[in-house]
mmCIF file with all atom_site columns, C-alpha atoms in Angstrom:
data_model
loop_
_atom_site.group_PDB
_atom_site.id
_atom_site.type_symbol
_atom_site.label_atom_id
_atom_site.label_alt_id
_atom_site.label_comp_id
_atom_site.label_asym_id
_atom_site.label_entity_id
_atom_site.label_seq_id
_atom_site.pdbx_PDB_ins_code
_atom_site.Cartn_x
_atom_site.Cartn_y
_atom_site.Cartn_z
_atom_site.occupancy
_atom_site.B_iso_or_equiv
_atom_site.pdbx_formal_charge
_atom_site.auth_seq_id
_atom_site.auth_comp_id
_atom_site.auth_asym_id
_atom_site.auth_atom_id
_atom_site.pdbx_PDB_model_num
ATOM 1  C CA . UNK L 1 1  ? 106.158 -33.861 52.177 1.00 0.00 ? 1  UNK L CA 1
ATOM 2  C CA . UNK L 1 2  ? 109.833 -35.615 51.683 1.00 0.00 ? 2  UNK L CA 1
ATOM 3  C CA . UNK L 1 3  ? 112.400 -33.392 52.753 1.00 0.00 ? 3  UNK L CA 1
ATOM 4  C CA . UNK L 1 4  ? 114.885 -31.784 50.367 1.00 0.00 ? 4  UNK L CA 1
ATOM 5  C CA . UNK L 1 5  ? 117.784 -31.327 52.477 1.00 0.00 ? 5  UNK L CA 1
ATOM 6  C CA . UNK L 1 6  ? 120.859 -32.483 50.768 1.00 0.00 ? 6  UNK L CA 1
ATOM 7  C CA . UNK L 1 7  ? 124.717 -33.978 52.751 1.00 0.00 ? 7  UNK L CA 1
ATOM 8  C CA . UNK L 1 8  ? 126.290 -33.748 49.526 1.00 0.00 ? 8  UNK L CA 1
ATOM 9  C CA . UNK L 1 9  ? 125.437 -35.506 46.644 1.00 0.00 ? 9  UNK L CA 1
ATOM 10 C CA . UNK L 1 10 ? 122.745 -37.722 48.744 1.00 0.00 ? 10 UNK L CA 1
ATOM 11 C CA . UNK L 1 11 ? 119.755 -37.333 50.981 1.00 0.00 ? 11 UNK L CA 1
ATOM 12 C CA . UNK L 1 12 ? 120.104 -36.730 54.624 1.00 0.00 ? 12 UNK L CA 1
ATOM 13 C CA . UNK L 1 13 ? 118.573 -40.409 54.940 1.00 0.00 ? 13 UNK L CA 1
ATOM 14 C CA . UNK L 1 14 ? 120.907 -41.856 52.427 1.00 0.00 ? 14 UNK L CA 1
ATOM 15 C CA . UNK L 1 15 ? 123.673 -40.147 54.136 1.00 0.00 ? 15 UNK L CA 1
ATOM 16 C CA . UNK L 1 16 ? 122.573 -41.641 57.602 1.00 0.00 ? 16 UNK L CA 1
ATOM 17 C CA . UNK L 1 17 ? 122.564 -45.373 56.000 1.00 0.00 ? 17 UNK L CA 1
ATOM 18 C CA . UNK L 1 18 ? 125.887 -45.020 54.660 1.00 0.00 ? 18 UNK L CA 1
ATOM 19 C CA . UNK L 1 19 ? 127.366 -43.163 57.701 1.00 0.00 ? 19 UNK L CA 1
ATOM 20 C CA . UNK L 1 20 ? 125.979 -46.527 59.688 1.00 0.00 ? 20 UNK L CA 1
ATOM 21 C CA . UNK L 1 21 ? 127.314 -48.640 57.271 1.00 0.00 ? 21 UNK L CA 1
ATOM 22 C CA . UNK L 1 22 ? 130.676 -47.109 57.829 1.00 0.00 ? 22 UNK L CA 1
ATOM 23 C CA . UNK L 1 23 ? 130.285 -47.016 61.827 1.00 0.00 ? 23 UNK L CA 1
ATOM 24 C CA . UNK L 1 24 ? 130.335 -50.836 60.605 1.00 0.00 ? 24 UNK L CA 1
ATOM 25 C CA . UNK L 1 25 ? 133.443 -50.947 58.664 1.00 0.00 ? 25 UNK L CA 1
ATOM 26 C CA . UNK L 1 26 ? 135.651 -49.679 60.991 1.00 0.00 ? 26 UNK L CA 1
ATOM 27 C CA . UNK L 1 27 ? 134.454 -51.273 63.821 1.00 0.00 ? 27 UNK L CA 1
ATOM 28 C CA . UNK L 1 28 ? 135.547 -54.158 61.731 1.00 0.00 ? 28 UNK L CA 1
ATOM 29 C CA . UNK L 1 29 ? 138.397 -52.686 60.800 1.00 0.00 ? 29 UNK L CA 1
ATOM 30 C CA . UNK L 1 30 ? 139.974 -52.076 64.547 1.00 0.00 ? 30 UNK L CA 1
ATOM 31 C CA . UNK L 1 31 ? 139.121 -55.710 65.476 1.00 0.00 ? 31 UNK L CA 1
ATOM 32 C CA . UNK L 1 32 ? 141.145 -56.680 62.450 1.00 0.00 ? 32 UNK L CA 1
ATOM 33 C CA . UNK L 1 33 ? 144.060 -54.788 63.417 1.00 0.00 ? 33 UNK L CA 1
ATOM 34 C CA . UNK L 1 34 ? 143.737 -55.984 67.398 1.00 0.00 ? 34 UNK L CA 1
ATOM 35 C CA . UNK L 1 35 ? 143.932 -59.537 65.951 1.00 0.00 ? 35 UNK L CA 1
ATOM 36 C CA . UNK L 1 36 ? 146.868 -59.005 63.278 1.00 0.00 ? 36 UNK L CA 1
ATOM 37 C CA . UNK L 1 37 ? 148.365 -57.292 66.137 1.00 0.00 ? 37 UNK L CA 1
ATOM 38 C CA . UNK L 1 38 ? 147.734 -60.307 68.116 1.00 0.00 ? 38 UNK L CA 1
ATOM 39 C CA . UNK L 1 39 ? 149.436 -62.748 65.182 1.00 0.00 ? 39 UNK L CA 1
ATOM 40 C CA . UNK L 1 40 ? 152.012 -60.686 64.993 1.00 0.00 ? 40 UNK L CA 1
ATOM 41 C CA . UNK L 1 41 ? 153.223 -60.812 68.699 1.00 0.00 ? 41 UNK L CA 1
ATOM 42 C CA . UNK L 1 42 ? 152.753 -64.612 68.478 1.00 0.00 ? 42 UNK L CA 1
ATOM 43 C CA . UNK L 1 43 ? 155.228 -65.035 65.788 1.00 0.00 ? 43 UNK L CA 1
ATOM 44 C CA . UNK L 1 44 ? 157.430 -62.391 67.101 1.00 0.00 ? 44 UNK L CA 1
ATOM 45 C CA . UNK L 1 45 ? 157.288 -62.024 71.060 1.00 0.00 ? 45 UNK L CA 1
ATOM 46 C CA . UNK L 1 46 ? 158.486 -58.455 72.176 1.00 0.00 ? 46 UNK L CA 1
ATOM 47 C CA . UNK L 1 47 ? 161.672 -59.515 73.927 1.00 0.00 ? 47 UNK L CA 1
ATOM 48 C CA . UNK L 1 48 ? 162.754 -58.071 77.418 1.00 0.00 ? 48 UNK L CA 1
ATOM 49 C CA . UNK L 1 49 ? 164.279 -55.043 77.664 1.00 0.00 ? 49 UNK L CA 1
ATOM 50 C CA . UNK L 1 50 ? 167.361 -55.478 75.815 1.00 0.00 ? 50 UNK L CA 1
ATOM 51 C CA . UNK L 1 51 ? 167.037 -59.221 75.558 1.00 0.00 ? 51 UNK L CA 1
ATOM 52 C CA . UNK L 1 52 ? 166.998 -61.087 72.289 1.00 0.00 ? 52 UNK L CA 1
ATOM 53 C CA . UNK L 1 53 ? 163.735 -62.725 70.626 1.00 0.00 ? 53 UNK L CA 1
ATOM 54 C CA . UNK L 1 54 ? 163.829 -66.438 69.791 1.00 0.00 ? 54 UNK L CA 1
ATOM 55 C CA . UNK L 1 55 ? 163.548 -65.066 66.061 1.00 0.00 ? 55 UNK L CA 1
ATOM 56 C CA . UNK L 1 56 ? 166.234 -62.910 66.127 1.00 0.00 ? 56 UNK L CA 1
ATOM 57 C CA . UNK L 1 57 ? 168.806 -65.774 65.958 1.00 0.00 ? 57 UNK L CA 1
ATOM 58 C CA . UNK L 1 58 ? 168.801 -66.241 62.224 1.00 0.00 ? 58 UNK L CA 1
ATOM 59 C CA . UNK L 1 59 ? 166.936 -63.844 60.703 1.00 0.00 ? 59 UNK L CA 1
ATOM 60 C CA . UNK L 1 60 ? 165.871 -61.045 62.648 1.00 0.00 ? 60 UNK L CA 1
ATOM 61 C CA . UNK L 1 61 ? 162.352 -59.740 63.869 1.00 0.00 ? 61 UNK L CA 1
ATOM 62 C CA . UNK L 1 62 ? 162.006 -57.678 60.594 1.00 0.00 ? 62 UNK L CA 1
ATOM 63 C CA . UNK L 1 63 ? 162.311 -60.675 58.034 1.00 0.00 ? 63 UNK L CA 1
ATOM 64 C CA . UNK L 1 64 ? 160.048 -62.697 60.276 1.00 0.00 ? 64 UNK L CA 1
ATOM 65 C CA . UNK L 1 65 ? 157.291 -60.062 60.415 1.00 0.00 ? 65 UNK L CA 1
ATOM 66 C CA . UNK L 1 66 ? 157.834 -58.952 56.676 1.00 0.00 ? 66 UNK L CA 1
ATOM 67 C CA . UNK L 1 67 ? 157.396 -63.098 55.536 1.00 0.00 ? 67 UNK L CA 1
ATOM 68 C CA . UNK L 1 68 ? 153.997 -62.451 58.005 1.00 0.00 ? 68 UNK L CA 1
ATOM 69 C CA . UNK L 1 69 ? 152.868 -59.585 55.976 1.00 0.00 ? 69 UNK L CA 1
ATOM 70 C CA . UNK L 1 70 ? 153.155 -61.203 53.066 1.00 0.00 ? 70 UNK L CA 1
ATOM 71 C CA . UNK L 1 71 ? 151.343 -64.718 54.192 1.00 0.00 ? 71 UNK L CA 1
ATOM 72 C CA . UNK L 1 72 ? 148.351 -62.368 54.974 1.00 0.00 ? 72 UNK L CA 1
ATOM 73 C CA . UNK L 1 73 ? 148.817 -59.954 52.180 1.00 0.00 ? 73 UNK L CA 1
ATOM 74 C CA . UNK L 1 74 ? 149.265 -57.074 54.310 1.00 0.00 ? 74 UNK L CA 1
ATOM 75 C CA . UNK L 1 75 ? 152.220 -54.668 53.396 1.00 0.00 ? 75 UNK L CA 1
ATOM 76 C CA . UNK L 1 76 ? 153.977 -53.657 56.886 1.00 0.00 ? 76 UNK L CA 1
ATOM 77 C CA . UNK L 1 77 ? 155.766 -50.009 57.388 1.00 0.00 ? 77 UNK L CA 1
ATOM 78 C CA . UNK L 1 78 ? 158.207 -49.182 59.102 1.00 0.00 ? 78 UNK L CA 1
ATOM 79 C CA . UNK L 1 79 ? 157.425 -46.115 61.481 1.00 0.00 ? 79 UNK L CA 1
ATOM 80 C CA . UNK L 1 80 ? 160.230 -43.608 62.187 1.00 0.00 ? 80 UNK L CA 1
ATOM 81 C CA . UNK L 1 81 ? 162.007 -44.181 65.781 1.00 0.00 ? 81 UNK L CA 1
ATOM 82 C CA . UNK L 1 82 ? 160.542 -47.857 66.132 1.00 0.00 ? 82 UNK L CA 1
ATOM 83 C CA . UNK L 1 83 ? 162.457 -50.707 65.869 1.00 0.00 ? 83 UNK L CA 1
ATOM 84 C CA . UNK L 1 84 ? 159.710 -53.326 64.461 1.00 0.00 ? 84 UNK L CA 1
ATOM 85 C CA . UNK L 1 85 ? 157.711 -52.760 61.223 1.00 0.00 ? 85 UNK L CA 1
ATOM 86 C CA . UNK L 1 86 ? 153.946 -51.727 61.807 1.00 0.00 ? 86 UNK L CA 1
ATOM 87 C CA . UNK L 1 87 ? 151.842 -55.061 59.780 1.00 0.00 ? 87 UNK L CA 1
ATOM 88 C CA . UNK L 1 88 ? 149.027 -52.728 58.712 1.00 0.00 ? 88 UNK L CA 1
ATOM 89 C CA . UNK L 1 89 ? 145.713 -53.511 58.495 1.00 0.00 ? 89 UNK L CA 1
ATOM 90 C CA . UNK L 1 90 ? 144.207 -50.279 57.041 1.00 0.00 ? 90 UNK L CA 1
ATOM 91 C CA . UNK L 1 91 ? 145.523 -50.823 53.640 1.00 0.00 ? 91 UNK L CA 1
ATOM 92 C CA . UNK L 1 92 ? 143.518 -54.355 53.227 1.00 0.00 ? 92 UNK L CA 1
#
């Protein structure tokens, strides 16, 4: 006899398929944002404490990371009491 139980809108099968598809999505999704990290600090080294970065010279770490964001279509924000925009890879 198939079971009536309900998770919303869906069966409780249904419901476990897409909660595993999901698991898979942002699994994906924190790799994603361990490798833009990654880019990121390639492009833009974090500097020593109070040193300068090779980028700053002309242009400054946030031009260099915003011109990043857009070459990978990812919009960056800027986080309050941080001095380097986030690149953010949850709004793919």
């Amino acid at each position: 006899m198939p079971s009536s139980e309900m998770v919303g809108s869906v069966s409780v099968e249904q419901c476990e398929r897409i909660v595993a598809r999901l698991r898979g999505a942002v699994a994906e999704l924190s790799r994603s944002q361990f490798i833009i990290g990654d880019g990121a600090l390639e492009v833009c080294p974090m500097p020593d404490r109070g040193g300068r970065s090779v980028g700053d010279d002309l242009f400054g770490v946030a031009v260099w990371l915003h011109r990043l964001s857009e070459d990978i279509s990812v919009p960056t924000v800027h986080r309050s009491g941080r001095r380097r925009p986030a690149v953010v890879a949850n709004r793919l």
